[in-house]
XYZ file of C-alpha atoms in Angstrom:
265
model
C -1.951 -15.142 9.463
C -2.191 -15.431 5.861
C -0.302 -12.248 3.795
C -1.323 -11.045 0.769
C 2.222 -9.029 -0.646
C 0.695 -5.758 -3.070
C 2.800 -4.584 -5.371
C 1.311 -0.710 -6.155
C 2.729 -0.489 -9.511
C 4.400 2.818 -11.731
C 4.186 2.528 -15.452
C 6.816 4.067 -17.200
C 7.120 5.262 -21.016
C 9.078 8.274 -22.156
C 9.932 9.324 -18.893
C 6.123 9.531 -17.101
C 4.463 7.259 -15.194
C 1.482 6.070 -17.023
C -1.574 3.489 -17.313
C -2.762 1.702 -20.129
C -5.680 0.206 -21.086
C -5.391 -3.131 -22.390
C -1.758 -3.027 -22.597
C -2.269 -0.565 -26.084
C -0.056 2.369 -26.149
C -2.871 4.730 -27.704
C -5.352 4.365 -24.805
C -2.722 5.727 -22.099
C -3.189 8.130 -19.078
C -0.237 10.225 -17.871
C -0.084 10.671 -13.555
C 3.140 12.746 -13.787
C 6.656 11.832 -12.876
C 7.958 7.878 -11.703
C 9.838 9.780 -8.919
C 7.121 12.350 -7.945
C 5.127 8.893 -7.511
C 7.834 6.620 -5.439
C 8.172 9.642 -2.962
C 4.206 9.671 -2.283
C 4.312 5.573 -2.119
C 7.539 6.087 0.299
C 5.275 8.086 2.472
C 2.656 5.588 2.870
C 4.708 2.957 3.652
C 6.354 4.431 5.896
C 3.304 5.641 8.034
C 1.568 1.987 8.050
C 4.529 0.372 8.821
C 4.220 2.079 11.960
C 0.733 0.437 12.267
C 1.485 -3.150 10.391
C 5.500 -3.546 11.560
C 5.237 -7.093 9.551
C 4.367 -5.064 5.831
C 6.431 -6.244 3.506
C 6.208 -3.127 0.818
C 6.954 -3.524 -2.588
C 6.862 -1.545 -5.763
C 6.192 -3.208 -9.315
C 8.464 -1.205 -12.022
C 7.974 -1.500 -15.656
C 9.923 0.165 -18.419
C 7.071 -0.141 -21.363
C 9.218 1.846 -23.967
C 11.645 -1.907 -22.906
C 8.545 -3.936 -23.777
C 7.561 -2.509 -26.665
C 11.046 -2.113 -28.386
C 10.832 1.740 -28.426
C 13.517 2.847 -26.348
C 14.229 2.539 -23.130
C 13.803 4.380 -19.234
C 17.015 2.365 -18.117
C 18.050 5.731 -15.999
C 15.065 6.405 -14.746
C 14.171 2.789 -13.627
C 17.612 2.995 -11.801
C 16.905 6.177 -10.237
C 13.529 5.385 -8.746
C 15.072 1.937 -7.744
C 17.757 3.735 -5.895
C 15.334 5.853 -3.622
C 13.249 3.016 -2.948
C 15.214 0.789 -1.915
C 17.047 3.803 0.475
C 13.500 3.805 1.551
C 13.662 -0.591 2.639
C 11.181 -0.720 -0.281
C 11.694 -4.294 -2.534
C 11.568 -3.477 -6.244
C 10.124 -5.946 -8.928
C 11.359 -4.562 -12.511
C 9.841 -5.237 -15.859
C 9.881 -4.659 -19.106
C 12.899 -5.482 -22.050
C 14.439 -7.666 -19.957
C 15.744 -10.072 -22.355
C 19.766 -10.769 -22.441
C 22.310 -11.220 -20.140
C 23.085 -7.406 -20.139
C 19.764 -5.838 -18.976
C 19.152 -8.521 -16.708
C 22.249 -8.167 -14.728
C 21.706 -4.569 -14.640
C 17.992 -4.417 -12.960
C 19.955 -6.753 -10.593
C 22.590 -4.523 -9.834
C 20.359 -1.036 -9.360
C 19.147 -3.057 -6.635
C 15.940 -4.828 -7.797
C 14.828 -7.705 -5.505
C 13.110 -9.492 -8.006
C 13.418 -9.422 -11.848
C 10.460 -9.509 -14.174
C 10.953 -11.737 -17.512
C 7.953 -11.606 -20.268
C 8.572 -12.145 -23.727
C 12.134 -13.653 -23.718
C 11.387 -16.921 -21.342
C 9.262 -17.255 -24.785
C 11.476 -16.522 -27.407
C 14.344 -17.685 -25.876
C 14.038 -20.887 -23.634
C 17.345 -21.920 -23.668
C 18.832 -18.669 -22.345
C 15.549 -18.280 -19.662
C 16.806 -21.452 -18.267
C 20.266 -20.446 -18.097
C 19.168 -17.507 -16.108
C 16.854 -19.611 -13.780
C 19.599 -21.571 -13.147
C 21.194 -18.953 -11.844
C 19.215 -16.250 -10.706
C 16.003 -18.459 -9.302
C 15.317 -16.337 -6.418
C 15.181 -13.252 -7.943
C 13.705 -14.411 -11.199
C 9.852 -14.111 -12.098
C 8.559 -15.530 -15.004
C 5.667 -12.926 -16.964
C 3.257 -15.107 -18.167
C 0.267 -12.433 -19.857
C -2.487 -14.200 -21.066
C -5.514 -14.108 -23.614
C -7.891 -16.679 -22.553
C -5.322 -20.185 -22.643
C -2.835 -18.076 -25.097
C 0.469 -15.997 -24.094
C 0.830 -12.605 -25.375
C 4.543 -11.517 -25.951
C 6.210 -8.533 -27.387
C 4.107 -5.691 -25.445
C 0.979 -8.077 -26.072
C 1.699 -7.672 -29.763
C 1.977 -11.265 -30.402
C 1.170 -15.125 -29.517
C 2.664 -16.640 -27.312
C 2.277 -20.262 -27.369
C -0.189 -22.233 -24.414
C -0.015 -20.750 -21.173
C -0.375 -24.573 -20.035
C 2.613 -26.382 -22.170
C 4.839 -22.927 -21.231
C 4.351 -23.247 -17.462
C 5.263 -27.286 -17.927
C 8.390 -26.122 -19.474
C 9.522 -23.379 -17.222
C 8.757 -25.780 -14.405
C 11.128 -28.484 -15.367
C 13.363 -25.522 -16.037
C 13.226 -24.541 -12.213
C 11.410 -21.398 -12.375
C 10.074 -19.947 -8.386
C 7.640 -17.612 -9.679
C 4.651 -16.658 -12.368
C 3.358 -13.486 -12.907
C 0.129 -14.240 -14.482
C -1.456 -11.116 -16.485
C -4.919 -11.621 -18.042
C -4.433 -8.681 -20.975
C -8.111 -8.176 -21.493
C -8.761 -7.390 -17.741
C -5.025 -4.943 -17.530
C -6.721 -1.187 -16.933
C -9.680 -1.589 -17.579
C -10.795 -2.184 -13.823
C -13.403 -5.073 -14.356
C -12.546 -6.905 -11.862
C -9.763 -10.220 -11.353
C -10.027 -13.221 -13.198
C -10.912 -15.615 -10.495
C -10.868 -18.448 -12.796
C -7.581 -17.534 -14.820
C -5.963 -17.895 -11.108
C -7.573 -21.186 -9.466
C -6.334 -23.263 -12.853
C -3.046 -21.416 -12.823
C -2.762 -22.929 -9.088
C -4.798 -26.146 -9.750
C -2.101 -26.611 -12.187
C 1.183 -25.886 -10.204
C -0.364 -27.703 -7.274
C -0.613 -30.864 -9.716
C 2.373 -30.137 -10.638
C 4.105 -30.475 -7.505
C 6.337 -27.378 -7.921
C 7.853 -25.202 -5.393
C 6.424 -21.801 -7.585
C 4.420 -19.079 -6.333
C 1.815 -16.895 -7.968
C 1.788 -12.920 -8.409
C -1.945 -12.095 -9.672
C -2.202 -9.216 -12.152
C -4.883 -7.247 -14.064
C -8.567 -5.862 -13.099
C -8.485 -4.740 -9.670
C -10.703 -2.415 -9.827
C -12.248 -1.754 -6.221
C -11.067 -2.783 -2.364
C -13.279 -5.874 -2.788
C -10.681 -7.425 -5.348
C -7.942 -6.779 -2.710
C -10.229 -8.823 -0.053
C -11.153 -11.253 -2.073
C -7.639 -12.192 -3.572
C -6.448 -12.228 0.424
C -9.439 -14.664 0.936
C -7.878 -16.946 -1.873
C -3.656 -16.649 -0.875
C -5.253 -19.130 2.142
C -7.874 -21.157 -0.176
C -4.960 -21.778 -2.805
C -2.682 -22.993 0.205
C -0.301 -20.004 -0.445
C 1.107 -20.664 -3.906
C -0.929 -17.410 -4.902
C 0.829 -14.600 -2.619
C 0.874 -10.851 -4.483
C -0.982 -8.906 -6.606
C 0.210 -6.040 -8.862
C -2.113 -2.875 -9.432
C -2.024 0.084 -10.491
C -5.318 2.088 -12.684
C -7.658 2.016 -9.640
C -5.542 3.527 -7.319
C -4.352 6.233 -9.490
C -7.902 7.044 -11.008
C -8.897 7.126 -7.169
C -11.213 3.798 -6.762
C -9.165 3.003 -3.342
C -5.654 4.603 -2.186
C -2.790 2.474 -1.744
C -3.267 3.298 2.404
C -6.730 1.607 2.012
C -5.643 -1.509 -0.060
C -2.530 -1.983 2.855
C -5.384 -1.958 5.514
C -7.492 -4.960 3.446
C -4.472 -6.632 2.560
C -3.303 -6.684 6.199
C -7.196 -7.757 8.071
C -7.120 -11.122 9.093
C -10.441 -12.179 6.953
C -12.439 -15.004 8.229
């Protein structure tokens, strides 16, 4: 049976969890407290593992005062790593992660996986590096505006999505998080499109990398429909991140594990 991974995520910027709307810090919604939120996700999880024993959970963790060079939520990150992972819960953290230092140290709270954005741009030479060495627990953000990278919080370009996914390929890289910024919060629904080429192309490409969609879930009918394509794109696309439909109440995260985890003709 084909698995769709979800990957409920919790925003954080001065110490709240919050949702943005197009990745712009002005058009934010607070839902309280990243630990108030990892103890309600702990409980669901927990309950349908009794029902799916084969769930996988995972939480996507992003420190947007990182991203946008304001600061940082270092100890909270570390703290809501700590009691998820108590909890068998894999952690994916994002956000600033662009030198040695605070890559090592998402490593060491515990993260499973390790979210790199704007640096794999800025700095090839040391993203490689870090591939080398880190490849299983290294993602590669890749946010997008139509065919052009957005890095810096989305503040500026990028480069080609295409030419940048060549490069990190030769470089090694195991897995793209592919963001369209014009769909992130504003629950309109996943760019179908965006994620066939970004397969089309890894599949040409021959490379051993998987795909994490993100941006514009908006309704239950995304998660089906993205579980319909992990099988149609031969399993190179295999997660999904969300996070402003299930916190304005569209679907709960108990109701996206139960579409995720239907076998779908």
């Amino acid at each position: 049976m084909s698995q769709l991974c979800l990957l409920p995520a919790i925003d954080v910027q001065d110490g709240r969890c919050v949702r943005l709307l197009r990745g712009e810090l002005s058009a934010k919604t607070d839902y309280g407290t990243p630990l108030d939120i990892a103890h309600e996700f702990i409980q669901v999880f927990s309950k349908m593992r009794l029902v799916y024993p084969e769930l996988t959970p995972w939480v996507h963790l992003v420190d947007l005062n990182a991203a946008f060079g304001d600061g940082n939520n270092v100890e909270v990150l570390d703290d809501v790593t700590s009691l998820l992972s108590e909890y068998g819960i894999s952690v994916e953290r994002s956000g600033g992660i662009r030198d040695d230092n605070s890559l090592e140290h998402a490593i060491q709270s515990g993260a499973a996986r390790v979210n790199v954005g704007t640096a794999a741009l800025e700095n090839p030479e040391w993203t490689r590096q870090m591939i080398e060495k880190h490849r299983e627990v290294l993602a590669i953000g890749l946010d997008v505006r139509g065919e052009t990278l957005a890095a810096r919080g989305w503040t500026k370009d990028g480069g080609n999505i295409w030419e940048s996914m060549d490069k990190l390929f030769s470089y090694g890289a195991s897995r793209f998080v592919i963001t369209d910024v014009t769909k992130d919060g504003t629950l309109s629904g996943v760019n179908v499109d965006l994620l066939a080429r970004s397969v089309e192309f890894v599949q040409k490409c021959d490379a051993d990398v998987k795909i994490t969609a993100s941006g514009g879930v908006s309704k239950l009918e995304d998660i089906a429909q993205l579980k319909h394509l992990v099988a149609e794109f031969g399993g190179v696309l295999d997660s999904v991140i969300f996070g402003k439909a299930m916190y304005s109440g569209a679907f709960s995260l108990e109701e996206a594990i139960e579409v995720a985890q239907i076998e779908r003709m």
